[in-house]
CSV table of C-alpha atoms and ligand atoms in Angstrom, one decimal:
chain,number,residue,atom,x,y,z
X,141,UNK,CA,-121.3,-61.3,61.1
X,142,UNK,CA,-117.4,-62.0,61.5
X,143,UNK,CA,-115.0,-60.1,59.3
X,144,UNK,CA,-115.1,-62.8,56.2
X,145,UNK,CA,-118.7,-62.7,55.9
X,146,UNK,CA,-119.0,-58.7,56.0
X,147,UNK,CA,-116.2,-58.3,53.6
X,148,UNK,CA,-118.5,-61.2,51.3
X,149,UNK,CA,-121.5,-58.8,51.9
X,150,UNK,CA,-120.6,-55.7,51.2
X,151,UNK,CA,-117.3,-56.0,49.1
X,152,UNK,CA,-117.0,-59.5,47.1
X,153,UNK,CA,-120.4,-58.6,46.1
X,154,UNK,CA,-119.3,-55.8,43.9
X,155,UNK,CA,-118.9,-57.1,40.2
X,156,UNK,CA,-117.6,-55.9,37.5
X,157,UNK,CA,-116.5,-57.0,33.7
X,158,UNK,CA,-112.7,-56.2,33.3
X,159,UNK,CA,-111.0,-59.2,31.4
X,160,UNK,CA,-107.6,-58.0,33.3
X,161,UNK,CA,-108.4,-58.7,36.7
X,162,UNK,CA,-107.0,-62.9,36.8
X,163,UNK,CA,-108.0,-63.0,40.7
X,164,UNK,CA,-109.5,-60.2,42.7
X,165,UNK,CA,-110.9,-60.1,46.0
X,166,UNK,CA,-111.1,-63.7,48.1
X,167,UNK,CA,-107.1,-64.6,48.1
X,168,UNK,CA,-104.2,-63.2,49.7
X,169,UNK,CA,-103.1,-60.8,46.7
X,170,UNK,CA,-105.1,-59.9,44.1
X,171,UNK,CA,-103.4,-60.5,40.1
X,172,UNK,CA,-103.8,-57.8,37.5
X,173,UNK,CA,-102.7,-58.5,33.5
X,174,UNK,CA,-101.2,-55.1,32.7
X,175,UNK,CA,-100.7,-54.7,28.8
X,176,UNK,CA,-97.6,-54.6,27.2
X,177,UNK,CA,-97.6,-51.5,26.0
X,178,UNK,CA,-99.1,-49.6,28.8
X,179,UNK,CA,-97.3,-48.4,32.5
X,180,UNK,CA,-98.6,-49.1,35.7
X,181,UNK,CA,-99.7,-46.1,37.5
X,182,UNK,CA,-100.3,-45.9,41.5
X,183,UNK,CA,-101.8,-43.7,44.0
X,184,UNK,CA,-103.2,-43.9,47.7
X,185,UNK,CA,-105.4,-41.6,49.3
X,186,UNK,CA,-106.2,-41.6,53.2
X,187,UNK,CA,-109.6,-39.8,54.6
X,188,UNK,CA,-109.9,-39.7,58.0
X,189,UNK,CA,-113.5,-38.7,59.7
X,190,UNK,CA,-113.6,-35.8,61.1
X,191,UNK,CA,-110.6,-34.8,58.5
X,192,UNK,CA,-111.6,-34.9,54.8
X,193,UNK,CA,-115.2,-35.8,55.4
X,194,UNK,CA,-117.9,-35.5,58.4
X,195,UNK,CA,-118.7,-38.6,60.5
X,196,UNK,CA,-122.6,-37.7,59.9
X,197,UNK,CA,-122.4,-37.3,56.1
X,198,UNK,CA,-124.5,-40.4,54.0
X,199,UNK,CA,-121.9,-42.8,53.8
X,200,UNK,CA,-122.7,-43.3,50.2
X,201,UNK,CA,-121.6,-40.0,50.1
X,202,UNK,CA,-118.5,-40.8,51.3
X,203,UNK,CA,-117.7,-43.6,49.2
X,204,UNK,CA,-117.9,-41.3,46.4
X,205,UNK,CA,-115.9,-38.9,47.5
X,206,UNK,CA,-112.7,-41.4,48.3
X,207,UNK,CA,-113.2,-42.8,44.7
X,208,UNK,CA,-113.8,-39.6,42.9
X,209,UNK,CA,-110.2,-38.1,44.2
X,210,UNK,CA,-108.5,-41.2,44.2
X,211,UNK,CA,-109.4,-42.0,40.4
X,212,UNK,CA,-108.7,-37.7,39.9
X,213,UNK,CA,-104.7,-38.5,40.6
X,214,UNK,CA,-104.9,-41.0,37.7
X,215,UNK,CA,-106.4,-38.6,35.2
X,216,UNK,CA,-103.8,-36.0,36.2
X,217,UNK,CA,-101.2,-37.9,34.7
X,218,UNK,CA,-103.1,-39.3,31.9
X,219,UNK,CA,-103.5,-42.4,32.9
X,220,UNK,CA,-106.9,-44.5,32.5
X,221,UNK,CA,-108.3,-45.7,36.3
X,222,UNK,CA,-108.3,-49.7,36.1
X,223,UNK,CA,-108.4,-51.1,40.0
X,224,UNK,CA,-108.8,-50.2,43.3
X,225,UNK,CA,-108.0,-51.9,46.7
X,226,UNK,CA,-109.8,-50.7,50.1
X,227,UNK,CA,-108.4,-50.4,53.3
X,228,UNK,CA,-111.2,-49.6,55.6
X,229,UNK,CA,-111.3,-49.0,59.5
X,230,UNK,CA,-114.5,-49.5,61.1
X,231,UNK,CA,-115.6,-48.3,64.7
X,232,UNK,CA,-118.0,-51.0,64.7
X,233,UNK,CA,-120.2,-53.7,62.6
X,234,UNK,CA,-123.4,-50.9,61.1
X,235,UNK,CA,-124.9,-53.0,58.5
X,236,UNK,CA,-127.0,-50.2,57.1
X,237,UNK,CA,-123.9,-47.6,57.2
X,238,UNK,CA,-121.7,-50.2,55.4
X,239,UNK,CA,-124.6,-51.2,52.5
X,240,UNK,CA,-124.8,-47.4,52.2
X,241,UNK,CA,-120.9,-47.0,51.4
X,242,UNK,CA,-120.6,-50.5,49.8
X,243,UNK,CA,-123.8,-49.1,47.2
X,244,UNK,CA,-121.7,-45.7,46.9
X,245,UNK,CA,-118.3,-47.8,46.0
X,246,UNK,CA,-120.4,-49.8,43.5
X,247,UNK,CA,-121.7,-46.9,41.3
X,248,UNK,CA,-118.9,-44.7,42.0
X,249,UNK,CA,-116.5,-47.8,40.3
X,250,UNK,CA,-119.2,-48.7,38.1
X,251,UNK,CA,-118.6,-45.5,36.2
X,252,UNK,CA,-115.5,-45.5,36.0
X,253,UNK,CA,-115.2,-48.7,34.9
X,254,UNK,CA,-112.8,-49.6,37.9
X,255,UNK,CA,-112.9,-53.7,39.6
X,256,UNK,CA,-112.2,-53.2,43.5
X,257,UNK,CA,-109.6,-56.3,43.6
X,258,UNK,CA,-108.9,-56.5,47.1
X,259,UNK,CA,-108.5,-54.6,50.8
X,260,UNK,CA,-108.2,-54.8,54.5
X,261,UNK,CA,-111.2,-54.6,56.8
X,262,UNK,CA,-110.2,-53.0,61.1
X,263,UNK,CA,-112.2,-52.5,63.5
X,264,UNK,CA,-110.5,-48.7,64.9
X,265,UNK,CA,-111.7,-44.9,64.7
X,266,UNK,CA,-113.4,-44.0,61.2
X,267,UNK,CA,-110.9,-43.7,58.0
X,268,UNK,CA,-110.3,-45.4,55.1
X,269,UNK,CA,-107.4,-45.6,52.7
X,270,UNK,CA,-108.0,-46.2,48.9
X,271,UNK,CA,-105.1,-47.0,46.4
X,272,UNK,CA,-105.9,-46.4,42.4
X,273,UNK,CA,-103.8,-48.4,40.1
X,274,UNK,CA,-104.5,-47.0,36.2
X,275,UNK,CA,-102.9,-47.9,32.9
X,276,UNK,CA,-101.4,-44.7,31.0
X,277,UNK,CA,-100.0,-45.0,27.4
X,278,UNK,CA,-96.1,-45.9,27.5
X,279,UNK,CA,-94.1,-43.0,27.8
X,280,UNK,CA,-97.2,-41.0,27.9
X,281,UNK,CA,-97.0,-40.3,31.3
X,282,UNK,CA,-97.9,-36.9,32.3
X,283,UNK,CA,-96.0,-35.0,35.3
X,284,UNK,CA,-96.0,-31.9,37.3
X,285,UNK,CA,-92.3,-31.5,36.5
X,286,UNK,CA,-92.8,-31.1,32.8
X,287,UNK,CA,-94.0,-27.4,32.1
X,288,UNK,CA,-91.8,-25.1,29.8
X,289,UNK,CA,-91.4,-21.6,29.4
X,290,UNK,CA,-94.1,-20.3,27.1
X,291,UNK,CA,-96.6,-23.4,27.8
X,292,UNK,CA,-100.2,-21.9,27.5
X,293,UNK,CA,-101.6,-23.0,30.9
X,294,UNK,CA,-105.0,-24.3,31.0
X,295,UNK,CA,-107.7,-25.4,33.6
X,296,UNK,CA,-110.3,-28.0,31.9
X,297,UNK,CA,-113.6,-26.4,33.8
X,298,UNK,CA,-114.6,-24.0,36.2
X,299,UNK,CA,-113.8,-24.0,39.8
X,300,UNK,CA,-114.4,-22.1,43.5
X,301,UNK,CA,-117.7,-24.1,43.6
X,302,UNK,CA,-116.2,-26.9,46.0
X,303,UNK,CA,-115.2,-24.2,48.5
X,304,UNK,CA,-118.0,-21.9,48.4
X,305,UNK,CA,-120.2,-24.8,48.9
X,306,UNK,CA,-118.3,-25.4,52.6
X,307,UNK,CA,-118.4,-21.8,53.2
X,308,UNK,CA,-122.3,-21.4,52.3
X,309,UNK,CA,-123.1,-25.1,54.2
X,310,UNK,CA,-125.0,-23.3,56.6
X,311,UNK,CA,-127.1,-20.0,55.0
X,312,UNK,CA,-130.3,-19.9,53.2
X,313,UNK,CA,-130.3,-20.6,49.7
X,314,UNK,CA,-132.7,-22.4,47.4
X,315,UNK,CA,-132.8,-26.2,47.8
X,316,UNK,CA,-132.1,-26.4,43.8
X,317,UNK,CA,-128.9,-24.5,44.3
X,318,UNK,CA,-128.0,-26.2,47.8
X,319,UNK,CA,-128.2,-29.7,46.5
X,320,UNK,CA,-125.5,-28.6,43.1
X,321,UNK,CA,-123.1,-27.3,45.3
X,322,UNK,CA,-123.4,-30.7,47.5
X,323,UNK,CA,-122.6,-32.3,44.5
X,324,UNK,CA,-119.6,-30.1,43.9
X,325,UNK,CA,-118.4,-31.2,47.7
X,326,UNK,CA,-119.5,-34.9,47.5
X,327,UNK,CA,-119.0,-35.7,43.7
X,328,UNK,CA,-116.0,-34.7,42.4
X,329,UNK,CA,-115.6,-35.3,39.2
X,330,UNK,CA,-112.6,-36.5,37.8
X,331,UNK,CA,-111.8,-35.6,34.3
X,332,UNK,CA,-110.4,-39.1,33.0
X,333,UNK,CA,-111.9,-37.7,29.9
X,334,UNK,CA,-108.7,-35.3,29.4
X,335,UNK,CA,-106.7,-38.7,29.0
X,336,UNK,CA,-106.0,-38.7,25.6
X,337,UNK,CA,-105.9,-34.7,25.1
X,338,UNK,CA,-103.1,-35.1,27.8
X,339,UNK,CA,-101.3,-37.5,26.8
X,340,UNK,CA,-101.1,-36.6,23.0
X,341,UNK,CA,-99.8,-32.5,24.0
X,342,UNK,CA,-99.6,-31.6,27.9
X,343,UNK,CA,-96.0,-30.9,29.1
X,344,UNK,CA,-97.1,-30.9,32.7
X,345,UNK,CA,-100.5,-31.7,34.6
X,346,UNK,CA,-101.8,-31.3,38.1
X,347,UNK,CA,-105.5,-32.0,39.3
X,348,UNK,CA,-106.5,-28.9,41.6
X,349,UNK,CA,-107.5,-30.5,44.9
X,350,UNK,CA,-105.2,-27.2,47.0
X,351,UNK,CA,-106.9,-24.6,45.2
X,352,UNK,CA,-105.4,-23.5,41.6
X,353,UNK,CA,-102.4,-21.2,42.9
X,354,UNK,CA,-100.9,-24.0,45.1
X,355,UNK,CA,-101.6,-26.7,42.4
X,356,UNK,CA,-100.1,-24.5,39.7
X,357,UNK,CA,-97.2,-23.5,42.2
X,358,UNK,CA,-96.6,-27.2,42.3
X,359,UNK,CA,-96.1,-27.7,38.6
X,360,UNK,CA,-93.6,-24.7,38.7
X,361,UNK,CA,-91.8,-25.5,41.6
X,362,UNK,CA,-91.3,-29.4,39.8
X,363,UNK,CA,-90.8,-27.7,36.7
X,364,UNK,CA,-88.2,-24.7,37.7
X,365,UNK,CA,-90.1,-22.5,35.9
X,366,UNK,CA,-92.9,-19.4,36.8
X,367,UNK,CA,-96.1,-18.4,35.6
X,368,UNK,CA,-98.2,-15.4,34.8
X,369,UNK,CA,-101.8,-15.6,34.9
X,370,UNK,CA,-104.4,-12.9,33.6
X,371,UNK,CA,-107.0,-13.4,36.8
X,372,UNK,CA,-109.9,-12.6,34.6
X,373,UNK,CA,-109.2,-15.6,32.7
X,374,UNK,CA,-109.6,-18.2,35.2
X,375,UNK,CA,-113.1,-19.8,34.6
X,376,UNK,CA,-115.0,-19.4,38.3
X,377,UNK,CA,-118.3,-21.4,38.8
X,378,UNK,CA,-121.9,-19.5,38.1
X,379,UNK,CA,-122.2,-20.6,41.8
X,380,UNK,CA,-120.0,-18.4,43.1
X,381,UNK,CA,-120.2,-15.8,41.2
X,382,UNK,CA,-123.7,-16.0,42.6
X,383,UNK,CA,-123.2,-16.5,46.2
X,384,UNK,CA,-119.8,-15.6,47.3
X,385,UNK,CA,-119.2,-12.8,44.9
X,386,UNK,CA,-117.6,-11.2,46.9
X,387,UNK,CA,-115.0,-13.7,47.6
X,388,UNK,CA,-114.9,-15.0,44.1
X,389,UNK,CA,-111.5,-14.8,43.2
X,390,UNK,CA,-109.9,-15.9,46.4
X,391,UNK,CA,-112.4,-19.3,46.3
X,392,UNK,CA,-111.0,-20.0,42.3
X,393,UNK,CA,-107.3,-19.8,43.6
X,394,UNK,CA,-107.2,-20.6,47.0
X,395,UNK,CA,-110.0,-23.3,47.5
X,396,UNK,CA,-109.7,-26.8,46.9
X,397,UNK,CA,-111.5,-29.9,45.9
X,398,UNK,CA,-112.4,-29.0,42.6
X,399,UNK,CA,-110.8,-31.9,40.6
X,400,UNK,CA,-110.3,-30.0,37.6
X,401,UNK,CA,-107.4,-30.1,36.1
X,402,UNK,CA,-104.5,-27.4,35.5
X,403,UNK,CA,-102.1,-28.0,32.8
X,404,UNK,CA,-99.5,-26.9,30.1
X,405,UNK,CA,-100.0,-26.6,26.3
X,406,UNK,CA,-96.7,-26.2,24.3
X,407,UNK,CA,-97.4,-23.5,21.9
X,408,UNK,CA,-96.6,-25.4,18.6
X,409,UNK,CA,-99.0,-28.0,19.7
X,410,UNK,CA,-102.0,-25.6,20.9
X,411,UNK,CA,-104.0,-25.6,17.6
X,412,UNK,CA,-103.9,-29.3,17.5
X,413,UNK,CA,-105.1,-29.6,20.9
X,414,UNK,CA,-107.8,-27.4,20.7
X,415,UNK,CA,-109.1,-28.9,17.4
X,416,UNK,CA,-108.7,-32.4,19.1
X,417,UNK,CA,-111.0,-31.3,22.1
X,418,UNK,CA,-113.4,-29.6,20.0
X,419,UNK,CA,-113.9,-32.5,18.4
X,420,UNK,CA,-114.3,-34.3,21.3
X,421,UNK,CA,-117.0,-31.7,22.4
X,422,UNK,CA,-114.6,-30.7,25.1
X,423,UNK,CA,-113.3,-26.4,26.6
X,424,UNK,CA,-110.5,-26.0,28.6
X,425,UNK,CA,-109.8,-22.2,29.6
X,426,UNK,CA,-106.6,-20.8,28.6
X,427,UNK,CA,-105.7,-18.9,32.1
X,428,UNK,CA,-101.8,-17.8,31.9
X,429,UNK,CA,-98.5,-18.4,30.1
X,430,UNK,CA,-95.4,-20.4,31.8
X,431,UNK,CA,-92.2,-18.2,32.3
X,432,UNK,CA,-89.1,-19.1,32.0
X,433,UNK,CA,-88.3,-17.6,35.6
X,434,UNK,CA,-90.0,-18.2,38.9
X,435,UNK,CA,-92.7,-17.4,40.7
X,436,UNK,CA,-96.8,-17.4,39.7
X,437,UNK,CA,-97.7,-13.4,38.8
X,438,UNK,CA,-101.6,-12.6,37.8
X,439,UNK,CA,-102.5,-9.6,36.5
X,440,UNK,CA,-106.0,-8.5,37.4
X,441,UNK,CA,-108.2,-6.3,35.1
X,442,UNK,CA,-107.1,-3.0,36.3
X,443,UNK,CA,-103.5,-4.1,35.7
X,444,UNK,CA,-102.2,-4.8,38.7
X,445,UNK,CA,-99.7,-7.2,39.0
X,446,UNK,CA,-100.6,-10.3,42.3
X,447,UNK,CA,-98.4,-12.4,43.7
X,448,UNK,CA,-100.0,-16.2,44.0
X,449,UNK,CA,-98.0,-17.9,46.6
X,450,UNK,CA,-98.6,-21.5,47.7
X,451,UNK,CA,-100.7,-20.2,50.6
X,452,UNK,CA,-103.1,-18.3,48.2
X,453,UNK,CA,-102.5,-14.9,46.0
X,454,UNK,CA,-101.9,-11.6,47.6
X,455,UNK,CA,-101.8,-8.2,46.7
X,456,UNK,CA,-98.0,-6.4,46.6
F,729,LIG,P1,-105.3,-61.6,54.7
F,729,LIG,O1,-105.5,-62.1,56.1
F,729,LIG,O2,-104.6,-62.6,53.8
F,729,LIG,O3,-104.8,-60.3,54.6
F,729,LIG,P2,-108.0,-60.7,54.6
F,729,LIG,O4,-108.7,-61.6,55.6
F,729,LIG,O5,-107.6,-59.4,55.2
F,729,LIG,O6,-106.8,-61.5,54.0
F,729,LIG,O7,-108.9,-60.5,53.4
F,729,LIG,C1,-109.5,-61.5,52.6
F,729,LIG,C2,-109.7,-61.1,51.2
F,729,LIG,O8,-110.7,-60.0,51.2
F,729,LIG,C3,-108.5,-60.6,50.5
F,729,LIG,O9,-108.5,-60.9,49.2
F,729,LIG,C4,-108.6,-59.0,50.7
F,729,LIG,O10,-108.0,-58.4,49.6
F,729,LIG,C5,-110.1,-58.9,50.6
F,729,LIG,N1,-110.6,-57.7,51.4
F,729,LIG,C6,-110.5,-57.5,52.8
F,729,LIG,N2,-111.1,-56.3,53.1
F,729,LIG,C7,-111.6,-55.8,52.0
F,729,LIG,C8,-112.3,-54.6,51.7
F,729,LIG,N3,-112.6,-53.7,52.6
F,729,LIG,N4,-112.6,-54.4,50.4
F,729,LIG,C9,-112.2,-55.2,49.4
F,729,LIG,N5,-111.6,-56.4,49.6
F,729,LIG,C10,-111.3,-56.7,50.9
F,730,LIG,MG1,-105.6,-58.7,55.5
């Protein structure tokens, strides 16, 4: 099998129904209709084996995984995933590991309703780079640099589960358990479904993939404003609550690859929001306030006041 007839196989193969896509994969640039009244919105991820995902995980897994966070950077600024290119770098020609990832590509787009338009196929150590192109609402576009003082700062689920699920890889726990918190690690899931919620009231938006106190740190540090959290606020998966109790807290702030996202509510707007998500069957968990100066503060339940630095939260 030469390059043309593996990227036929495995990638040309992959249909789907959007109306935009004039010419996809098979030329020497793909051509997208974007709407008039909708912006372009554009972002690349890189994972490398061995980096951002384990050489002997199921390839299908892996597939997911690149889509899932790639399509999470267009729901973090309200945007609507609409195409994908695929830049992948093979060690060598594995049929069965490449039906395995082209089958995890397919459902992974499939849901999202994403057309994989075009790519680059290289034979070279294990990695692939993905770039997301979604549609957001004109001048609906939602930053990290938009947050003002008083914004009621939410997170739309719970979170720690990604990076308990790393830490507990290896101990005993029931299969039932073991194969949710898999899912946590290998199927992200990006809440596209905020899009509208977003777009219509956020001031600012982040997706946590650094763990909640760098994420939030980055919306500050964009938006030259601070925050103060109440810790017992922040919404920490049943998971971890059950196996890493112990470490609960510091998993919610300081772990990553959740995919949830954190973002700001002005507080005219806030009843309106949370009648509009109601409605749409949706709970995002008020954690914190923004302040007008800077710096991310979190008062736990005894009243002690945390600083929650980039690096993670520590005590004074
Ligand atoms: P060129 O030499 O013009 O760069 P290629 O031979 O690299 O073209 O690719 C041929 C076609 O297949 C192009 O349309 C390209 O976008 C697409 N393609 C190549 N690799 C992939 C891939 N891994 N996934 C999706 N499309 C791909
Ligand atoms: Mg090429």
């Amino acid at each position: 099998m030469n390059e043309f007839e593996l990227i036929d196989a495995f990638f040309s193969s992959i249909l789907h129904s959007r109306t935009d896509v004039l010419l996809g994969i098979g030329d020497d640039a793909a051509c997208l209709h974007v709407p008039a009244d909708k912006q372009l919105l554009v972002s690349t991820d890189t994972l490398v084996a061995g980096v951002h995902f384990l050489p002997e995980w199921d390839p299908y897994d892996i597939a997911t995984k690149a889509v899932m966070v790639n399509i999470s950077d267009i729901a973090a600024m309200a945007g609507v995933p609409a195409w994908m290119t695929l830049a992948l770098t093979l060690p060598e020609l594995n049929e069965h590991w490449l039906s395995r990832f082209a089958s995890g590509l397919k459902d992974a787009l499939s849901e999202f309703n994403v057309a994989l338009v075009g790519g680059d196929t290289t034979r070279g150590p294990l990695s692939m780079t993905l770039t997301v192109h979604g549609l957001a609402d004109k001048d609906k576009v939602v930053t990290r640099q938009g947050a003002k003082a008083n914004d009621i700062i939410y997170v739309s689920g719970p979170i720690g589960a990604a990076a308990a699920a790393l830490k507990i890889l290896h101990h005993g726990i029931n299969p039932t358990d073991f194969s949710s918190f898999m899912r946590h690690l290998h199927k992200p899931t990006p809440r596209v479904d905020y899009q509208p919620y977003l777009a219509a009231f956020a001031n600012a938006a982040i997706d946590i993939s650094d763990g909640l106190s760098n994420d939030l740190n980055h919306i500050c540090t964009r938006s030259g404003v601070g925050a103060s959290l109440i810790l017992d606020d922040i919404p920490i998966h049943p998971l971890v609550y059950q196996y890493q109790s112990a470490h609960a807290l510091e998993l919610a702030l300081s772990g990553g690859d959740d995919y949830e996202l954190c973002f700001t509510v002005p507080k005219e707007k806030n009843n309106a929001f949370l009648n509009a998500i109601a409605h749409a069957g949706l709970k995002a968990y008020p954690i914190g306030v923004v302040e007008p100066d800077k710096g991310v503060y979190a008062k736990n339940s005894d009243g002690v006041m945390v600083s929650c630095t980039s690096q993670g939260y520590h005590h004074f």
